[in-house]
XYZ file of C-alpha atoms in Angstrom:
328
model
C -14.664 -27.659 -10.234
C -16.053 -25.403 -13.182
C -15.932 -21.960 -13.579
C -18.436 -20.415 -15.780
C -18.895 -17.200 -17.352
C -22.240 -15.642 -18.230
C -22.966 -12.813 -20.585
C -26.573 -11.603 -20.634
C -29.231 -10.844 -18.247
C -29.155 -12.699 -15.298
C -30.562 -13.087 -11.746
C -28.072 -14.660 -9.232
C -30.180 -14.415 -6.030
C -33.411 -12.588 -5.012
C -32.424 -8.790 -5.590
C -29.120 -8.911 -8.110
C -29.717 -8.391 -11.454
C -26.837 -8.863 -13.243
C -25.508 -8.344 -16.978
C -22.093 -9.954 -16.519
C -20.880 -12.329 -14.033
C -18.341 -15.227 -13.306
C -18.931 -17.709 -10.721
C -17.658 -21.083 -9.420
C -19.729 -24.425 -9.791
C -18.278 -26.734 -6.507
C -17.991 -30.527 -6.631
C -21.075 -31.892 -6.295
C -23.190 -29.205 -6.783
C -25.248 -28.213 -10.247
C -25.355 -24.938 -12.269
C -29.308 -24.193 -13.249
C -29.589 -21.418 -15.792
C -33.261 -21.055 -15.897
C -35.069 -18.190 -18.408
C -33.595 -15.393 -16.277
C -32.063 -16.999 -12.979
C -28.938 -18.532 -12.387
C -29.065 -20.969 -9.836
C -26.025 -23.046 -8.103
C -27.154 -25.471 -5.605
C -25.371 -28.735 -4.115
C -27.060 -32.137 -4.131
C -27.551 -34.066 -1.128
C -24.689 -36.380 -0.206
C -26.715 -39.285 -0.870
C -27.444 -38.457 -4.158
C -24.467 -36.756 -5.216
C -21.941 -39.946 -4.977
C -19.634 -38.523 -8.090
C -19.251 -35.093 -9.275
C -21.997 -33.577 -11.384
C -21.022 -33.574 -14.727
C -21.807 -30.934 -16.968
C -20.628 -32.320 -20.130
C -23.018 -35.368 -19.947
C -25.265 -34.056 -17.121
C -28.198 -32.036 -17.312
C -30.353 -29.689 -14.586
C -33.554 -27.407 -15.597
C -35.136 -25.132 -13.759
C -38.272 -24.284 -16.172
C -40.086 -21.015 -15.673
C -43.242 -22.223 -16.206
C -43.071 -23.740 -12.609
C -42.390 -20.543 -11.287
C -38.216 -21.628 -10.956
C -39.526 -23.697 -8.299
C -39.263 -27.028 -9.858
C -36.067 -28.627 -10.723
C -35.372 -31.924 -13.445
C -31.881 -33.301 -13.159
C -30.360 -35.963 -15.411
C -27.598 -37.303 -13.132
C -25.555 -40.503 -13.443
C -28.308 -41.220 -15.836
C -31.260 -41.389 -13.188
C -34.060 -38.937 -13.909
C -34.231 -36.718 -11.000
C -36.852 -34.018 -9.205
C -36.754 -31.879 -6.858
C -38.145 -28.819 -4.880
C -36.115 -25.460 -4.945
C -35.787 -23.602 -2.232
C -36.068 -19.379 -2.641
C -33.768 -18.291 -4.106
C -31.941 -16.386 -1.340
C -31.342 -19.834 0.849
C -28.734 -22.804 -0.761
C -29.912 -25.779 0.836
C -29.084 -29.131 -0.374
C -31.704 -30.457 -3.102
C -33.465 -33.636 -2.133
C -34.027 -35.627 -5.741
C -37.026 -37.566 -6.157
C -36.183 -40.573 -8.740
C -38.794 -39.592 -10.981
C -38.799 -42.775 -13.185
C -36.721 -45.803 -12.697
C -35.422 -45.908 -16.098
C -31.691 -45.214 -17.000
C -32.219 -41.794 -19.154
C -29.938 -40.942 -21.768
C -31.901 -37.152 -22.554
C -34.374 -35.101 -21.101
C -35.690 -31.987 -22.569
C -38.452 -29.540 -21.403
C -40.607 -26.944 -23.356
C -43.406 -24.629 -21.809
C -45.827 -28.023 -21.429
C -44.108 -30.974 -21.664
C -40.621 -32.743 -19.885
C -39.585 -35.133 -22.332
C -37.113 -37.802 -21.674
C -35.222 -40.473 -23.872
C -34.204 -44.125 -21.936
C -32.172 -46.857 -22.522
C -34.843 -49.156 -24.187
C -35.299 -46.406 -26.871
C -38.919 -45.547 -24.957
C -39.574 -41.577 -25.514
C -41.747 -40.772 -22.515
C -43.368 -37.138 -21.918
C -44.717 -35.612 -18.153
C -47.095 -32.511 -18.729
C -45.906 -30.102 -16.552
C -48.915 -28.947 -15.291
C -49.262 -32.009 -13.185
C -45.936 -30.588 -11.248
C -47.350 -27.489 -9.958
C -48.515 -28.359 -6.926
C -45.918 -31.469 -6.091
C -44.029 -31.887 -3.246
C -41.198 -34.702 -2.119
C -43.941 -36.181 0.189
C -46.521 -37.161 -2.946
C -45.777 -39.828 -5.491
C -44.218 -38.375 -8.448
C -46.756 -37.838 -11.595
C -46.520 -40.511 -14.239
C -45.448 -40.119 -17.628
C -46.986 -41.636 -21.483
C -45.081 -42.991 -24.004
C -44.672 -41.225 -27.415
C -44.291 -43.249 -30.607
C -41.491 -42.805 -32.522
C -41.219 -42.822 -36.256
C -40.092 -45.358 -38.926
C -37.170 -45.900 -39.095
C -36.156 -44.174 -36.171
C -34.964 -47.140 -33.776
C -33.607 -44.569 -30.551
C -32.689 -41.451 -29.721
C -29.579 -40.437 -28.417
C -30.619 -36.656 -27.940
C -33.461 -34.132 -27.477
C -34.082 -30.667 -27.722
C -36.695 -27.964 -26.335
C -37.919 -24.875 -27.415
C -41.254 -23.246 -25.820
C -43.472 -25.906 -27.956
C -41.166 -27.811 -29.663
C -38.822 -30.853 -29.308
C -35.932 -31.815 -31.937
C -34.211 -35.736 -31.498
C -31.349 -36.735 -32.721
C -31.191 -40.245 -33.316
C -27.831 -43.388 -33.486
C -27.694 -42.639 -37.131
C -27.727 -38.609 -37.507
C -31.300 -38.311 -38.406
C -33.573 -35.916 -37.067
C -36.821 -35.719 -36.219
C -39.246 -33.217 -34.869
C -42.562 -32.747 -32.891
C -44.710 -30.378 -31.547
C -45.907 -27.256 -32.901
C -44.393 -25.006 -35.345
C -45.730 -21.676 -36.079
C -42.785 -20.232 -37.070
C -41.774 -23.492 -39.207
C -39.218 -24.702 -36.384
C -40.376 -28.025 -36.614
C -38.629 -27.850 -40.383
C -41.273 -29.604 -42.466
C -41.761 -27.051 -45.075
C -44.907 -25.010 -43.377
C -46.153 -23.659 -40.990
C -48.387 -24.519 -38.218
C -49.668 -24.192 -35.027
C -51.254 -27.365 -34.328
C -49.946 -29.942 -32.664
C -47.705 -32.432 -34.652
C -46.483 -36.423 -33.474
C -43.135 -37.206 -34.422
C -41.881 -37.147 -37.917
C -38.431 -37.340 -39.447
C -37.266 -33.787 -41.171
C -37.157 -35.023 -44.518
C -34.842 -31.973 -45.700
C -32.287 -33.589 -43.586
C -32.561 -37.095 -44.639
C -29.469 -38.156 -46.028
C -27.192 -36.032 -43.986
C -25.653 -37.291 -40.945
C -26.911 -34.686 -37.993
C -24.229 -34.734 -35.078
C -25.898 -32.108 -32.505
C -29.143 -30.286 -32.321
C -30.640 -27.514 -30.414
C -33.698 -25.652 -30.029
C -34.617 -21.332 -28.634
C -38.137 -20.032 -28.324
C -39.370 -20.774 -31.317
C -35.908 -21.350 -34.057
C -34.155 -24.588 -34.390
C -29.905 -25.570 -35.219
C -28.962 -28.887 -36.185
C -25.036 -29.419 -36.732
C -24.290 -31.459 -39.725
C -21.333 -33.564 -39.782
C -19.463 -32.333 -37.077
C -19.036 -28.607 -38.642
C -22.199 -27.789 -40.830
C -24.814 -25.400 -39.189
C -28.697 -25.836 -40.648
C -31.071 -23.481 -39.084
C -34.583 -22.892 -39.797
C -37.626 -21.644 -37.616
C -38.480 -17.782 -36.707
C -35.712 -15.300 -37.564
C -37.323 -12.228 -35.521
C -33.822 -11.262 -34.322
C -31.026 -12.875 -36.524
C -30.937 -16.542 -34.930
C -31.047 -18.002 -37.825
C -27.995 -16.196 -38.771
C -29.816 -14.878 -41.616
C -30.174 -11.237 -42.547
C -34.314 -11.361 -44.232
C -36.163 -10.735 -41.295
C -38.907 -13.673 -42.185
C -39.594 -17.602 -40.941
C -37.872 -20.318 -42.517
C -39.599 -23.502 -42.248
C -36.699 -25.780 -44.320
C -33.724 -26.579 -42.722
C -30.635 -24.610 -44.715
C -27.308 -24.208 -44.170
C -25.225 -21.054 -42.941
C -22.235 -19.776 -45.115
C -19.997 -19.488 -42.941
C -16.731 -20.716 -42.022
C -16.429 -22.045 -38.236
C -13.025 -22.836 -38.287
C -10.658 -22.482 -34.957
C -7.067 -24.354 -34.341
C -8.996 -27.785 -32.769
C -11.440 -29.711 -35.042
C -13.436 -31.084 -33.068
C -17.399 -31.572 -33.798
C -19.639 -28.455 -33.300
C -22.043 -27.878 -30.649
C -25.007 -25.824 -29.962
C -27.258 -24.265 -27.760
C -29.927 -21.866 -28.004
C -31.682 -18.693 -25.966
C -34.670 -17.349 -26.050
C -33.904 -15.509 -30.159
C -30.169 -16.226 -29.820
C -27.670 -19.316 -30.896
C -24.056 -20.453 -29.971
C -21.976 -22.709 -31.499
C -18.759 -23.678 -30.003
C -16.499 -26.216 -29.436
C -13.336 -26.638 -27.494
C -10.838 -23.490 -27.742
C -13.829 -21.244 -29.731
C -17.483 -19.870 -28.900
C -19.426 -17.885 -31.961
C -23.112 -16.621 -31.498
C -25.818 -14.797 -33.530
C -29.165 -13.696 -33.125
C -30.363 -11.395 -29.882
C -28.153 -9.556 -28.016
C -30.666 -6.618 -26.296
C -29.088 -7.666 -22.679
C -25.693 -8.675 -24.274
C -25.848 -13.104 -24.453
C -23.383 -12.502 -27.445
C -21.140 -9.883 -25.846
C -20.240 -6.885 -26.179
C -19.696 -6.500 -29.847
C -22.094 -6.440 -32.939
C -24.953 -4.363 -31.367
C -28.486 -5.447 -30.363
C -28.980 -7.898 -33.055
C -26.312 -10.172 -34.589
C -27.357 -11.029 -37.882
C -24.058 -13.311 -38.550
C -21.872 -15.828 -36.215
C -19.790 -13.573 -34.473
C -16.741 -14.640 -32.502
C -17.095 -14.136 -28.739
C -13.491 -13.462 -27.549
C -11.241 -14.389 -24.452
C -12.863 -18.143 -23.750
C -10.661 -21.239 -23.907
C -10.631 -24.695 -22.572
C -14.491 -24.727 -22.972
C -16.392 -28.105 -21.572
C -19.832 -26.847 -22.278
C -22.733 -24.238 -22.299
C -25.557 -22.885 -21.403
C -28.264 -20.880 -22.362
C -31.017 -18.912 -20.818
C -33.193 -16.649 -22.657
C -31.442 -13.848 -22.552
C -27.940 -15.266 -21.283
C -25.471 -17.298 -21.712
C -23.215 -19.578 -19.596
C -19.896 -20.675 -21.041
C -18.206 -23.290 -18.519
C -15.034 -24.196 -18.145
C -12.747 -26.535 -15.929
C -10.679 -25.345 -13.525
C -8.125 -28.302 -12.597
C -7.621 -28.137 -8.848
């Protein structure tokens, strides 16, 4: 069982708004922190054979469908299913929605994007999920092309219309659109861009990535945070107020008694970093996803206190969901 604690702005059923909470996550069940709900719900037995893990896991609930829509990465089958309102808990009935094994799934305002097995990067528009229910045949995906000499991906990323991968070998690659230079080529643009490997990052060996709205973090070697992408509200962890469109790397010091690698996540304008025994974020914090401390904008990692024994998190746009294990 996990218990998770969420700073931020939050709805945890059809008339709570909330700016704190703490909550359980049962066996069996999966934690969805969409944009601005918070949604717990079990899995049908069937389905739900082995815990859900967290750690390697993965459930969306995109707001684009209205919250109504879920995608679940689970014991590597690529799941959907139907929510229910969000005052009722019934079970949620999966729909296998490619036979694949899945390693990563991402989704932005258009697009679910999802990495297999057989290194195939294969992309749903969302649109075609609007009306879909458990009794129709789920929609059908395309296959995107990936760039030389990107073999696989191991991970991808989402922002609203962006996607960062993170391939075997710690490069990085990018595709979409990037008004605000998230995609990290150099410029600027707002039309719509294939897959391409961030050439400022070529060389380095990227161990994590993560996208918000429109920003982008990539964690080099285990302890090194590049950002790049729209700084609006700090979560770049810069303090010029401007878009960066070349990956660069933060001055700052992450250090904490474990060394383990760095992770990431990203809101809406806000970024964490964390690993095991430490949690540090930057960037938005209007309806408080970094805490109580620093003000409405965080211009600098800031350490968030009181978390240990940390197994993952989560972001929503204006929240975030730090999870840990409670060993019953």
């Amino acid at each position: 069982m996990h218990e998770v604690r969420v700073l931020g702005f939050i709805a945890t059923d059809a008339s709570t708004l909330r700016t704190k909470a703490s909550f359980q996550v049962p066996h069996k069940s999966v934690l969805m922190l969409s944009w601005n709900c918070a949604r717990v719900l079990p899995v049908e037995a069937s389905e739900a054979s082995t815990d859900f893990d967290p750690v390697s896991d993965a459930a969306l609930l995109p707001d684009t469908l209205g919250n109504r829509i879920a995608f679940i990465l689970y014991n590597s089958a690529l799941c959907t299913a139907v929510v229910s309102s969000p005052t009722q808990d019934a079970c949620l009935r999966p729909t296998r929605l490619v036979d694949a094994s899945i390693v990563s799934m991402a989704a932005s305002r258009y697009n679910l994007c999802a990495v297999d097995k057989d290194s195939r990067l294969l992309q749903w528009e969302l649109s075609n999920f609007d009306s879909w229910s458990i009794s129709n045949p789920a929609p059908s995906s395309s296959e995107i092309s990936l760039p030389q000499p990107i073999a696989s991906l191991t991970k991808i990323a989402a922002g609203y219309s962006h996607f960062l991968g993170l391939s075997l070998r710690g490069q990085v690659v990018s595709w979409g659109r990037g008004l605000h230079g998230q995609l990290g080529i150099g410029m600027s643009s707002n039309a719509e861009h294939g897959p391409a490997l961030v050439e400022a990052l070529d060389g380095l060996i990227a161990t994590d990535i993560a996208c918000g709205g429109n920003h982008s973090v990539v964690v080099v070697d285990g302890i090194i945070v590049y950002t790049f992408g729209s700084n609006s509200r700090g979560q770049l962890g810069r303090s010029r107020k401007v878009d960066f469109a070349t990956p660069a790397p933060l001055s700052y010091n992450f250090d904490s008694e474990t060394k383990d690698a760095l992770k990431v996540q990203c809101g809406d304008k806000h970024t964490i970093a964390y690993r095991r025994d430490a949690v540090w974020g930057w960037g938005d914090n209007e309806w408080g996803a970094i805490g109580s401390q620093g003000g409405s904008v965080v211009r600098r990692p800031t350490l968030i206190p009181r978390v240990q024994k940390i197994t993952t998190v989560i972001c929503g746009a204006w929240s975030t969901g730090i999870m840990t294990k409670i060993e019953t």
